Amino acid sequence: MPETPEQSAAGRFDTVLIANRGEIAARIQHACRELGLKAVAICSEADKEAPYGSTADSFICIGPSSAAKSYLNQDAILLAARLAGAGAIHPGYGFLSENAAFADAVEKAGLIFIGPTASSIATMGDKISAKRAMMTAGVPCVPGPDTALPDDPATIGRIALEIGYPVIIKAAGGGGGRGMRVVPKADVLHEAIALTREEARKAFGSPSLYMEKFLEHPRHIEIQVICDDHGNAVWLGHRDCSMQRRHQKVVEEAPAPGIAPDIIQPVGLACVEACLQIGYRGVGTFEFLYEDGAFYFIEMNTRLQVEHPVTEMTSGVDIVQAQIRAAQGHVLDLTQGDVTCEGHSFECRINAEDPETFLPSAGVVTHLALPAEPGIRVDTHIHAGYKVSPYYDSLIAKLIVHAPTRAEAMARMREALAGTEIEGISTNIPFLRALFEDDAFARGETDIHYLEQWLKLRRAA
Ligand code: ADP
């Protein structure tokens, strides 16, 4: 008798190495434990005291503090996995999570990469090939060609005219809000191309650029998907991540407010269809800009995202566990009909940074109080006495709330923020408290530029 997928999954792995740090390392370890799996934590020298190290089954220091020599050191991570007997590697987000060569190296070492295949990562990691794949699958995209810009200035000028100014120049290999430049009119086009090409070459190792319409007042809306290896895929609702500073998300919510189900439904289904067409495995996010009732695909993230908890709160699905189970080869245990999103959820990213200048703030947390009321979740790895190091991203905690309605969820977040005390370092909590008192935000009348404008007005006041 042929094996059922469940049987073939049995024994695929029982130990997971978590190739990450901070709150997400703690979150993944928790998911492993609940699934009955052993967890291997790694650290750089700066993170030797990390609390998730003492709760892991093994804890291995893989290199010096600099990320390039530790969390980005593929050989050191693979060696640690071998030493600890791990059968799989979870990359978390950031670091090596969207590195196709790493996914490939993990599989070649005989381990399972908890994520999509290297080829899916490569296709989606290049924003031009991602756009082409999405157009083929019938997903709506931002107006503009699905090919790289040529070198010839006259042709580039023609493309911009066809799209219509303002346009945005983007690096095909860009990420993290970098490698983008808005061009308001023709006379600055060629200078913008030259600058962005140079930046792209330096930051992403490829000068490949593309151009699309710059949407002037869109919202950022994204769709979470989860797929197994057996041709099943579902979408778990949508999130609004329009509250951004320098193209970086600060507050996220699910569902996106004020979007009628019949508008979002076909987009969600198109995402599922795209996953099936490209043979996608695991969790992923389709990011869209939404303007005047229309959705435009901008990119796909082929990994777990920072903001996954808001979807966990509304859908009731543990996304990290589902991702690990998909990597084990299990058949997805829910169909689209089972997905029901309830209530409203917000997430605030608590960063170790100055609330006025946004400069990173390192040091020892001398006092910590976190809220613990019903409907509040805190994902963090910090504790009183924890030393925030200057080497990595400034995210130190995520404050997540869930309530029946958006207004109640906002009120709950105000309470959660009021009950959060972090001393010894600066955090953006004062700024988040002020933001949750804002009337336009409360009415859901914001777009991707709102937060920057709000900050400008506050500074001027
Ligand atoms: P990254 O991979 O660096 O995150 P994205 O393509 O996801 O880049 O874009 C990040 C942000 O940049 C978006 O959330 C949006 O705020 C802005 N952006 C990107 N493309 C456009 C566009 N065509 N028009 C207007 N804003 C855009």
Tab-separated table of C-alpha atoms and ligand atoms in Angstrom:
chain	number	residue	atom	x	y	z
A	1	MET	CA	0.000	0.000	0.000
A	2	PRO	CA	1.389	3.443	-0.828
A	3	GLU	CA	2.153	5.628	2.159
A	4	THR	CA	-0.344	8.309	3.031
A	5	PRO	CA	1.221	11.783	3.252
A	6	GLU	CA	0.789	11.627	7.039
A	7	GLN	CA	2.803	8.402	7.177
A	8	SER	CA	5.574	9.731	4.966
A	9	ALA	CA	5.812	12.773	7.204
A	10	ALA	CA	6.411	10.666	10.281
A	11	GLY	CA	10.026	10.913	11.311
A	12	ARG	CA	10.956	13.632	8.815
A	13	PHE	CA	12.537	15.511	11.706
A	14	ASP	CA	12.269	15.734	15.463
A	15	THR	CA	14.780	18.528	16.137
A	16	VAL	CA	14.672	22.040	14.712
A	17	LEU	CA	17.565	24.482	14.688
A	18	ILE	CA	16.263	28.052	14.926
A	19	ALA	CA	18.577	30.211	12.824
A	20	ASN	CA	17.531	33.514	14.332
A	21	ARG	CA	17.515	35.591	17.501
A	22	GLY	CA	15.267	37.823	19.605
A	23	GLU	CA	11.517	37.559	19.931
A	24	ILE	CA	11.100	35.346	16.876
A	25	ALA	CA	13.643	32.800	18.178
A	26	ALA	CA	11.570	32.576	21.364
A	27	ARG	CA	8.302	32.354	19.393
A	28	ILE	CA	9.542	29.516	17.151
A	29	GLN	CA	10.968	27.596	20.091
A	30	HIS	CA	7.569	27.782	21.788
A	31	ALA	CA	5.873	26.391	18.643
A	32	CYS	CA	8.422	23.537	18.460
A	33	ARG	CA	7.798	22.583	22.070
A	34	GLU	CA	4.026	22.542	21.553
A	35	LEU	CA	4.534	20.222	18.576
A	36	GLY	CA	6.702	17.903	20.677
A	37	LEU	CA	9.860	18.808	18.764
A	38	LYS	CA	13.285	19.545	20.225
A	39	ALA	CA	14.657	23.040	19.636
A	40	VAL	CA	18.251	24.083	19.078
A	41	ALA	CA	18.945	27.764	19.739
A	42	ILE	CA	21.980	29.543	18.334
A	43	CYS	CA	23.553	32.833	19.320
A	44	SER	CA	26.296	35.282	18.572
A	45	GLU	CA	28.641	36.352	21.355
A	46	ALA	CA	26.409	39.375	22.031
A	47	ASP	CA	23.393	37.113	22.657
A	48	LYS	CA	25.000	34.529	24.962
A	49	GLU	CA	22.665	35.502	27.803
A	50	ALA	CA	19.493	35.277	25.687
A	51	PRO	CA	16.703	33.702	27.762
A	52	TYR	CA	15.591	31.370	24.943
A	53	GLY	CA	19.049	29.771	25.190
A	54	SER	CA	18.396	28.324	28.624
A	55	THR	CA	15.021	26.848	27.623
A	56	ALA	CA	16.310	25.253	24.389
A	57	ASP	CA	17.440	21.610	24.173
A	58	SER	CA	20.840	22.842	22.977
A	59	PHE	CA	22.308	26.327	22.753
A	60	ILE	CA	25.266	26.905	20.467
A	61	CYS	CA	27.320	30.055	20.047
A	62	ILE	CA	28.128	30.242	16.342
A	63	GLY	CA	30.294	33.349	16.109
A	64	PRO	CA	31.104	36.953	17.011
A	65	SER	CA	28.549	39.701	17.505
A	66	SER	CA	28.536	41.004	13.955
A	67	ALA	CA	25.594	39.417	12.096
A	68	ALA	CA	27.766	38.762	9.049
A	69	LYS	CA	29.936	36.476	11.159
A	70	SER	CA	27.119	34.756	13.062
A	71	TYR	CA	23.440	34.872	12.016
A	72	LEU	CA	24.422	35.228	8.356
A	73	ASN	CA	27.235	32.666	8.502
A	74	GLN	CA	25.727	29.743	6.575
A	75	ASP	CA	28.598	27.302	7.238
A	76	ALA	CA	28.554	27.945	10.973
A	77	ILE	CA	24.773	27.407	11.103
A	78	LEU	CA	24.985	24.158	9.128
A	79	LEU	CA	27.789	22.934	11.378
A	80	ALA	CA	25.748	23.739	14.493
A	81	ALA	CA	22.787	21.835	13.012
A	82	ARG	CA	24.989	18.798	12.417
A	83	LEU	CA	26.519	18.947	15.910
A	84	ALA	CA	23.108	19.226	17.564
A	85	GLY	CA	21.499	16.534	15.413
A	86	ALA	CA	18.886	18.874	13.948
A	87	GLY	CA	16.834	17.558	11.038
A	88	ALA	CA	15.440	20.940	10.007
A	89	ILE	CA	16.286	24.641	10.097
A	90	HIS	CA	13.763	27.392	10.744
A	91	PRO	CA	15.138	30.704	9.434
A	92	GLY	CA	12.630	33.043	11.131
A	93	TYR	CA	12.460	36.423	9.362
A	94	GLY	CA	15.286	38.689	8.189
A	95	PHE	CA	18.822	37.221	8.153
A	96	LEU	CA	18.846	34.116	5.870
A	97	SER	CA	15.080	33.649	5.640
A	98	GLU	CA	14.802	34.733	2.007
A	99	ASN	CA	18.201	33.534	0.858
A	100	ALA	CA	17.672	30.936	-1.883
A	101	ALA	CA	21.313	29.793	-1.738
A	102	PHE	CA	20.931	29.054	1.975
A	103	ALA	CA	17.672	27.117	1.450
A	104	ASP	CA	19.506	25.113	-1.195
A	105	ALA	CA	22.545	24.508	1.040
A	106	VAL	CA	20.269	23.305	3.862
A	107	GLU	CA	18.542	20.789	1.575
A	108	LYS	CA	21.893	19.685	0.081
A	109	ALA	CA	23.139	19.026	3.623
A	110	GLY	CA	20.248	16.569	3.961
A	111	LEU	CA	18.198	18.846	6.235
A	112	ILE	CA	14.764	20.370	5.729
A	113	PHE	CA	14.455	24.105	5.221
A	114	ILE	CA	11.271	25.273	6.966
A	115	GLY	CA	10.084	27.456	4.149
A	116	PRO	CA	9.459	27.236	0.421
A	117	THR	CA	11.850	25.679	-2.075
A	118	ALA	CA	14.992	27.561	-3.099
A	119	SER	CA	13.488	28.083	-6.534
A	120	SER	CA	10.287	29.686	-5.152
A	121	ILE	CA	12.446	31.988	-3.002
A	122	ALA	CA	14.579	32.925	-6.017
A	123	THR	CA	11.558	33.647	-8.227
A	124	MET	CA	9.819	35.763	-5.599
A	125	GLY	CA	13.043	37.368	-4.330
A	126	ASP	CA	13.566	39.012	-7.690
A	127	LYS	CA	10.764	41.553	-7.791
A	128	ILE	CA	10.635	41.513	-11.576
A	129	SER	CA	10.231	37.742	-11.893
A	130	ALA	CA	7.746	37.851	-9.006
A	131	LYS	CA	5.682	40.446	-10.849
A	132	ARG	CA	5.773	38.338	-14.025
A	133	ALA	CA	4.681	35.200	-12.106
A	134	MET	CA	1.834	37.127	-10.496
A	135	MET	CA	0.639	38.630	-13.785
A	136	THR	CA	0.591	35.112	-15.277
A	137	ALA	CA	-1.470	33.876	-12.327
A	138	GLY	CA	-3.985	36.694	-12.778
A	139	VAL	CA	-2.978	38.692	-9.681
A	140	PRO	CA	-3.453	42.465	-10.269
A	141	CYS	CA	-0.095	44.359	-10.366
A	142	VAL	CA	1.019	48.025	-10.268
A	143	PRO	CA	1.015	49.428	-13.852
A	144	GLY	CA	4.475	49.096	-15.404
A	145	PRO	CA	6.430	46.488	-17.397
A	146	ASP	CA	7.419	43.111	-15.907
A	147	THR	CA	10.912	43.441	-17.356
A	148	ALA	CA	14.138	45.114	-16.193
A	149	LEU	CA	14.824	48.642	-17.420
A	150	PRO	CA	17.229	48.794	-20.363
A	151	ASP	CA	20.334	51.043	-20.302
A	152	ASP	CA	19.183	53.255	-23.156
A	153	PRO	CA	17.945	56.617	-21.711
A	154	ALA	CA	15.512	57.274	-24.591
A	155	THR	CA	13.718	53.952	-24.075
A	156	ILE	CA	13.601	54.534	-20.303
A	157	GLY	CA	12.058	57.951	-20.938
A	158	ARG	CA	9.418	56.388	-23.194
A	159	ILE	CA	8.530	53.757	-20.561
A	160	ALA	CA	8.054	56.493	-17.945
A	161	LEU	CA	5.800	58.481	-20.290
A	162	GLU	CA	3.724	55.408	-21.046
A	163	ILE	CA	3.218	54.696	-17.324
A	164	GLY	CA	2.644	58.402	-16.560
A	165	TYR	CA	4.429	60.473	-13.872
A	166	PRO	CA	4.979	60.161	-10.957
A	167	VAL	CA	6.795	56.836	-11.299
A	168	ILE	CA	8.876	54.826	-8.833
A	169	ILE	CA	12.205	53.198	-9.696
A	170	LYS	CA	12.842	50.004	-7.752
A	171	ALA	CA	15.776	47.623	-7.424
A	172	ALA	CA	14.771	44.114	-8.561
A	173	GLY	CA	16.670	42.676	-5.599
A	174	GLY	CA	15.614	45.375	-3.120
A	175	GLY	CA	14.150	44.827	0.334
A	176	GLY	CA	13.641	46.390	3.737
A	177	GLY	CA	12.280	49.582	2.227
A	178	ARG	CA	15.572	50.348	0.466
A	179	GLY	CA	16.452	50.665	-3.210
A	180	MET	CA	13.453	52.748	-4.246
A	181	ARG	CA	13.196	56.281	-5.637
A	182	VAL	CA	10.150	58.310	-6.582
A	183	VAL	CA	10.418	60.359	-9.780
A	184	PRO	CA	7.873	63.199	-9.930
A	185	LYS	CA	8.718	64.441	-13.429
A	186	ALA	CA	10.830	63.784	-16.518
A	187	ASP	CA	13.699	66.213	-15.861
A	188	VAL	CA	14.964	64.228	-12.822
A	189	LEU	CA	14.420	60.767	-14.329
A	190	HIS	CA	17.938	60.000	-15.523
A	191	GLU	CA	19.637	61.226	-12.371
A	192	ALA	CA	17.234	59.055	-10.317
A	193	ILE	CA	18.012	56.016	-12.465
A	194	ALA	CA	21.777	56.514	-12.046
A	195	LEU	CA	21.545	56.939	-8.260
A	196	THR	CA	19.230	53.966	-7.735
A	197	ARG	CA	21.320	51.731	-10.002
A	198	GLU	CA	24.429	52.539	-8.012
A	199	GLU	CA	22.625	51.939	-4.705
A	200	ALA	CA	21.211	48.648	-5.989
A	201	ARG	CA	24.633	47.499	-7.146
A	202	LYS	CA	26.170	48.286	-3.758
A	203	ALA	CA	23.356	47.118	-1.461
A	204	PHE	CA	21.909	44.152	-3.342
A	205	GLY	CA	24.722	43.084	-5.633
A	206	SER	CA	22.690	43.646	-8.802
A	207	PRO	CA	22.057	46.848	-10.787
A	208	SER	CA	18.780	45.480	-12.178
A	209	LEU	CA	15.954	48.050	-11.881
A	210	TYR	CA	12.317	48.253	-12.892
A	211	MET	CA	9.761	51.023	-13.018
A	212	GLU	CA	6.130	51.281	-12.035
A	213	LYS	CA	3.424	53.847	-11.378
A	214	PHE	CA	3.917	55.652	-8.059
A	215	LEU	CA	0.575	55.490	-6.306
A	216	GLU	CA	0.045	58.691	-4.359
A	217	HIS	CA	-2.287	57.730	-1.528
A	218	PRO	CA	-2.466	53.933	-1.287
A	219	ARG	CA	-2.863	51.709	1.745
A	220	HIS	CA	-0.582	48.698	2.270
A	221	ILE	CA	-2.712	45.583	2.484
A	222	GLU	CA	-1.410	42.038	2.571
A	223	ILE	CA	-2.748	38.526	2.340
A	224	GLN	CA	-1.403	35.642	4.419
A	225	VAL	CA	-1.278	32.229	2.752
A	226	ILE	CA	-0.366	28.770	3.961
A	227	CYS	CA	0.291	25.846	1.638
A	228	ASP	CA	1.281	22.209	1.996
A	229	ASP	CA	3.321	19.972	-0.290
A	230	HIS	CA	0.218	18.206	-1.578
A	231	GLY	CA	-1.464	20.895	-3.662
A	232	ASN	CA	-3.506	22.522	-0.892
A	233	ALA	CA	-3.431	26.234	-0.135
A	234	VAL	CA	-5.628	28.628	1.853
A	235	TRP	CA	-5.552	32.334	2.642
A	236	LEU	CA	-6.072	33.429	6.215
A	237	GLY	CA	-7.537	36.873	5.683
A	238	HIS	CA	-5.882	40.230	5.301
A	239	ARG	CA	-3.848	42.785	7.234
A	240	ASP	CA	-3.368	46.530	6.930
A	241	CYS	CA	0.226	47.678	7.415
A	242	SER	CA	-0.113	51.260	6.187
A	243	MET	CA	1.390	52.772	9.348
A	244	GLN	CA	4.965	53.032	8.091
A	245	ARG	CA	7.995	55.169	8.748
A	246	ARG	CA	10.628	55.113	6.031
A	247	HIS	CA	8.765	52.225	4.334
A	248	GLN	CA	9.074	50.229	7.583
A	249	LYS	CA	5.936	48.965	9.314
A	250	VAL	CA	5.241	50.266	12.813
A	251	VAL	CA	1.639	49.190	13.559
A	252	GLU	CA	-0.270	46.385	11.843
A	253	GLU	CA	-3.872	45.283	12.084
A	254	ALA	CA	-6.183	42.518	10.917
A	255	PRO	CA	-8.520	42.729	9.174
A	256	ALA	CA	-7.783	45.800	7.020
A	257	PRO	CA	-10.597	48.189	7.987
A	258	GLY	CA	-13.383	49.178	5.617
A	259	ILE	CA	-12.715	46.642	2.855
A	260	ALA	CA	-15.840	44.845	1.706
A	261	PRO	CA	-15.542	41.039	1.567
A	262	ASP	CA	-16.582	40.947	-2.113
A	263	ILE	CA	-13.622	43.231	-3.023
A	264	ILE	CA	-10.955	41.239	-1.158
A	265	GLN	CA	-12.350	37.762	-1.867
A	266	PRO	CA	-11.192	37.507	-5.518
A	267	VAL	CA	-7.734	38.849	-4.546
A	268	GLY	CA	-7.353	36.194	-1.832
A	269	LEU	CA	-8.420	33.494	-4.259
A	270	ALA	CA	-5.964	34.781	-6.903
A	271	CYS	CA	-3.154	34.527	-4.304
A	272	VAL	CA	-4.115	30.939	-3.552
A	273	GLU	CA	-4.185	30.213	-7.297
A	274	ALA	CA	-0.724	31.794	-7.703
A	275	CYS	CA	0.631	29.558	-4.894
A	276	LEU	CA	-0.717	26.462	-6.604
A	277	GLN	CA	0.732	27.556	-9.964
A	278	ILE	CA	4.237	28.101	-8.594
A	279	GLY	CA	4.134	25.025	-6.328
A	280	TYR	CA	4.561	27.141	-3.214
A	281	ARG	CA	5.099	25.437	0.154
A	282	GLY	CA	4.737	26.814	3.675
A	283	VAL	CA	3.670	30.310	4.709
A	284	GLY	CA	3.920	33.429	2.595
A	285	THR	CA	2.525	36.922	2.250
A	286	PHE	CA	1.335	38.742	-0.839
A	287	GLU	CA	1.763	42.486	-0.384
A	288	PHE	CA	-0.528	44.896	-2.211
A	289	LEU	CA	-1.091	48.588	-2.485
A	290	TYR	CA	-4.794	49.473	-2.381
A	291	GLU	CA	-6.022	52.710	-3.903
A	292	ASP	CA	-9.475	53.843	-5.048
A	293	GLY	CA	-10.971	50.390	-4.604
A	294	ALA	CA	-8.288	48.522	-6.590
A	295	PHE	CA	-5.476	46.195	-5.463
A	296	TYR	CA	-1.970	46.234	-6.967
A	297	PHE	CA	0.570	43.487	-6.116
A	298	ILE	CA	3.993	44.808	-5.057
A	299	GLU	CA	5.860	41.803	-3.724
A	300	MET	CA	5.682	38.434	-2.039
A	301	ASN	CA	7.480	37.634	1.202
A	302	THR	CA	8.419	33.968	1.184
A	303	ARG	CA	8.744	33.653	4.946
A	304	LEU	CA	7.086	34.142	8.293
A	305	GLN	CA	6.440	37.843	8.867
A	306	VAL	CA	6.893	40.001	11.953
A	307	GLU	CA	3.176	40.802	11.908
A	308	HIS	CA	1.896	37.191	11.692
A	309	PRO	CA	0.352	37.389	15.211
A	310	VAL	CA	-2.529	39.687	14.169
A	311	THR	CA	-3.674	36.986	11.743
A	312	GLU	CA	-3.195	34.307	14.411
A	313	MET	CA	-5.452	36.312	16.729
A	314	THR	CA	-8.255	36.726	14.188
A	315	SER	CA	-8.056	33.347	12.426
A	316	GLY	CA	-7.200	31.213	15.455
A	317	VAL	CA	-4.548	29.424	13.366
A	318	ASP	CA	-1.073	29.027	14.865
A	319	ILE	CA	0.864	30.087	11.774
A	320	VAL	CA	4.273	28.981	13.043
A	321	GLN	CA	3.021	25.513	13.927
A	322	ALA	CA	1.228	25.249	10.574
A	323	GLN	CA	4.462	26.249	8.823
A	324	ILE	CA	6.483	23.587	10.657
A	325	ARG	CA	3.814	20.937	9.990
A	326	ALA	CA	3.855	21.809	6.277
A	327	ALA	CA	7.647	21.339	6.263
A	328	GLN	CA	7.155	17.945	7.917
A	329	GLY	CA	5.061	16.989	4.912
A	330	HIS	CA	1.715	16.960	6.680
A	331	VAL	CA	-1.433	17.649	4.726
A	332	LEU	CA	-2.915	21.063	5.601
A	333	ASP	CA	-5.535	20.382	8.246
A	334	LEU	CA	-7.891	23.153	7.206
A	335	THR	CA	-9.783	24.032	4.035
A	336	GLN	CA	-10.789	27.504	2.889
A	337	GLY	CA	-14.274	26.848	4.268
A	338	ASP	CA	-12.801	26.303	7.751
A	339	VAL	CA	-11.139	29.739	7.776
A	340	THR	CA	-13.234	32.222	9.696
A	341	CYS	CA	-11.694	35.460	10.888
A	342	GLU	CA	-13.209	36.940	14.001
A	343	GLY	CA	-12.832	40.271	15.764
A	344	HIS	CA	-10.034	42.748	15.283
A	345	SER	CA	-6.348	42.659	16.179
A	346	PHE	CA	-3.572	45.267	16.377
A	347	GLU	CA	0.177	44.833	16.754
A	348	CYS	CA	2.602	47.528	17.902
A	349	ARG	CA	6.293	47.031	17.258
A	350	ILE	CA	8.154	48.112	20.389
A	351	ASN	CA	11.571	49.304	19.302
A	352	ALA	CA	14.587	50.240	21.406
A	353	GLU	CA	14.884	53.722	19.941
A	354	ASP	CA	14.457	57.351	20.820
A	355	PRO	CA	10.740	58.254	20.425
A	356	GLU	CA	11.621	61.628	18.858
A	357	THR	CA	14.751	61.015	16.774
A	358	PHE	CA	14.264	57.246	16.217
A	359	LEU	CA	17.965	56.664	16.828
A	360	PRO	CA	18.617	53.150	18.229
A	361	SER	CA	19.020	52.909	21.988
A	362	ALA	CA	21.187	50.157	23.488
A	363	GLY	CA	21.725	49.338	27.166
A	364	VAL	CA	20.350	47.378	30.105
A	365	VAL	CA	16.609	47.116	30.792
A	366	THR	CA	16.473	48.146	34.438
A	367	HIS	CA	12.729	47.742	34.950
A	368	LEU	CA	10.109	45.853	32.929
A	369	ALA	CA	6.352	45.583	33.429
A	370	LEU	CA	4.191	43.967	30.763
A	371	PRO	CA	0.391	43.877	30.552
A	372	ALA	CA	-1.268	40.484	31.043
A	373	GLU	CA	-4.991	41.161	30.772
A	374	PRO	CA	-7.258	38.967	28.602
A	375	GLY	CA	-7.004	39.751	24.889
A	376	ILE	CA	-3.406	40.975	25.194
A	377	ARG	CA	-0.380	39.027	23.946
A	378	VAL	CA	3.256	40.065	24.232
A	379	ASP	CA	5.891	38.403	22.040
A	380	THR	CA	9.283	39.242	23.473
A	381	HIS	CA	12.577	37.832	24.654
A	382	ILE	CA	13.512	40.651	27.033
A	383	HIS	CA	13.368	40.711	30.853
A	384	ALA	CA	14.550	43.068	33.588
A	385	GLY	CA	18.351	42.994	33.432
A	386	TYR	CA	18.373	42.120	29.690
A	387	LYS	CA	21.075	43.909	27.729
A	388	VAL	CA	19.849	45.357	24.420
A	389	SER	CA	22.837	45.160	22.108
A	390	PRO	CA	23.582	47.710	19.389
A	391	TYR	CA	24.329	45.062	16.764
A	392	TYR	CA	20.878	44.107	15.534
A	393	ASP	CA	17.423	45.350	14.620
A	394	SER	CA	15.877	47.494	17.364
A	395	LEU	CA	12.666	45.407	17.705
A	396	ILE	CA	12.499	44.215	21.322
A	397	ALA	CA	8.838	43.278	21.747
A	398	LYS	CA	5.511	43.065	19.973
A	399	LEU	CA	2.365	44.129	21.770
A	400	ILE	CA	-0.671	42.398	20.283
A	401	VAL	CA	-4.334	42.817	21.204
A	402	HIS	CA	-7.577	41.189	20.095
A	403	ALA	CA	-11.136	42.367	20.709
A	404	PRO	CA	-14.569	41.948	19.072
A	405	THR	CA	-14.473	45.278	17.190
A	406	ARG	CA	-11.796	47.650	15.867
A	407	ALA	CA	-12.792	50.367	18.362
A	408	GLU	CA	-12.537	47.917	21.262
A	409	ALA	CA	-9.188	46.630	19.988
A	410	MET	CA	-7.890	50.223	19.858
A	411	ALA	CA	-9.052	50.822	23.414
A	412	ARG	CA	-7.386	47.586	24.480
A	413	MET	CA	-4.126	48.646	22.826
A	414	ARG	CA	-4.280	51.971	24.710
A	415	GLU	CA	-4.577	49.964	27.923
A	416	ALA	CA	-1.779	47.606	26.877
A	417	LEU	CA	0.516	50.527	26.076
A	418	ALA	CA	-0.367	52.217	29.358
A	419	GLY	CA	0.550	49.012	31.194
A	420	THR	CA	3.909	48.577	29.471
A	421	GLU	CA	6.882	49.997	31.358
A	422	ILE	CA	10.406	49.613	30.025
A	423	GLU	CA	13.159	51.529	31.780
A	424	GLY	CA	16.914	51.838	31.292
A	425	ILE	CA	16.667	52.262	27.515
A	426	SER	CA	14.536	54.511	25.325
A	427	THR	CA	11.630	52.993	23.427
A	428	ASN	CA	9.024	54.211	20.942
A	429	ILE	CA	6.211	53.599	23.464
A	430	PRO	CA	5.453	57.341	24.045
A	431	PHE	CA	5.076	57.780	20.293
A	432	LEU	CA	2.796	54.711	20.002
A	433	ARG	CA	0.644	55.980	22.890
A	434	ALA	CA	0.148	59.288	21.072
A	435	LEU	CA	-0.620	57.532	17.790
A	436	PHE	CA	-3.398	55.478	19.372
A	437	GLU	CA	-5.074	58.754	20.454
A	438	ASP	CA	-5.220	60.000	16.860
A	439	ASP	CA	-8.720	60.552	15.457
A	440	ALA	CA	-8.010	59.869	11.773
A	441	PHE	CA	-6.295	56.591	12.691
A	442	ALA	CA	-9.299	55.704	14.855
A	443	ARG	CA	-11.562	56.322	11.855
A	444	GLY	CA	-9.343	54.132	9.641
A	445	GLU	CA	-8.653	57.065	7.332
A	446	THR	CA	-4.938	56.564	6.781
A	447	ASP	CA	-2.618	55.669	3.934
A	448	ILE	CA	1.087	54.762	3.673
A	449	HIS	CA	2.131	58.418	3.999
A	450	TYR	CA	-0.042	59.210	7.006
A	451	LEU	CA	2.469	58.394	9.745
A	452	GLU	CA	5.261	60.487	8.236
A	453	GLN	CA	2.895	63.457	7.843
A	454	TRP	CA	1.624	62.977	11.393
A	455	LEU	CA	5.204	62.995	12.704
A	456	LYS	CA	5.984	66.168	10.752
A	457	LEU	CA	2.957	67.931	12.235
A	458	ARG	CA	3.870	66.785	15.733
A	459	ARG	CA	7.413	68.087	15.335
A	460	ALA	CA	6.139	71.422	14.084
A	461	ALA	CA	3.663	71.787	16.990
B	1	ADP	P1	10.504	46.283	0.324
B	1	ADP	O1	10.776	44.937	-0.263
B	1	ADP	O2	11.744	47.116	0.434
B	1	ADP	O3	9.694	46.228	1.579
B	1	ADP	P2	8.097	46.955	-1.223
B	1	ADP	O4	8.023	46.752	-2.681
B	1	ADP	O5	7.357	45.965	-0.362
B	1	ADP	O6	9.641	47.052	-0.777
B	1	ADP	O7	7.581	48.415	-0.857
B	1	ADP	C1	7.700	48.919	0.463
B	1	ADP	C2	6.822	50.138	0.622
B	1	ADP	O8	7.188	51.147	-0.363
B	1	ADP	C3	5.336	49.895	0.381
B	1	ADP	O9	4.677	49.388	1.533
B	1	ADP	C4	4.895	51.299	0.020
B	1	ADP	O10	4.838	52.092	1.194
B	1	ADP	C5	6.034	51.836	-0.836
B	1	ADP	N1	5.827	51.555	-2.288
B	1	ADP	C6	6.311	50.516	-2.990
B	1	ADP	N2	5.893	50.539	-4.279
B	1	ADP	C7	5.131	51.659	-4.423
B	1	ADP	C8	4.387	52.254	-5.508
B	1	ADP	N3	4.350	51.711	-6.734
B	1	ADP	N4	3.709	53.393	-5.252
B	1	ADP	C9	3.724	53.956	-4.027
B	1	ADP	N5	4.407	53.451	-2.954
B	1	ADP	C10	5.094	52.319	-3.144
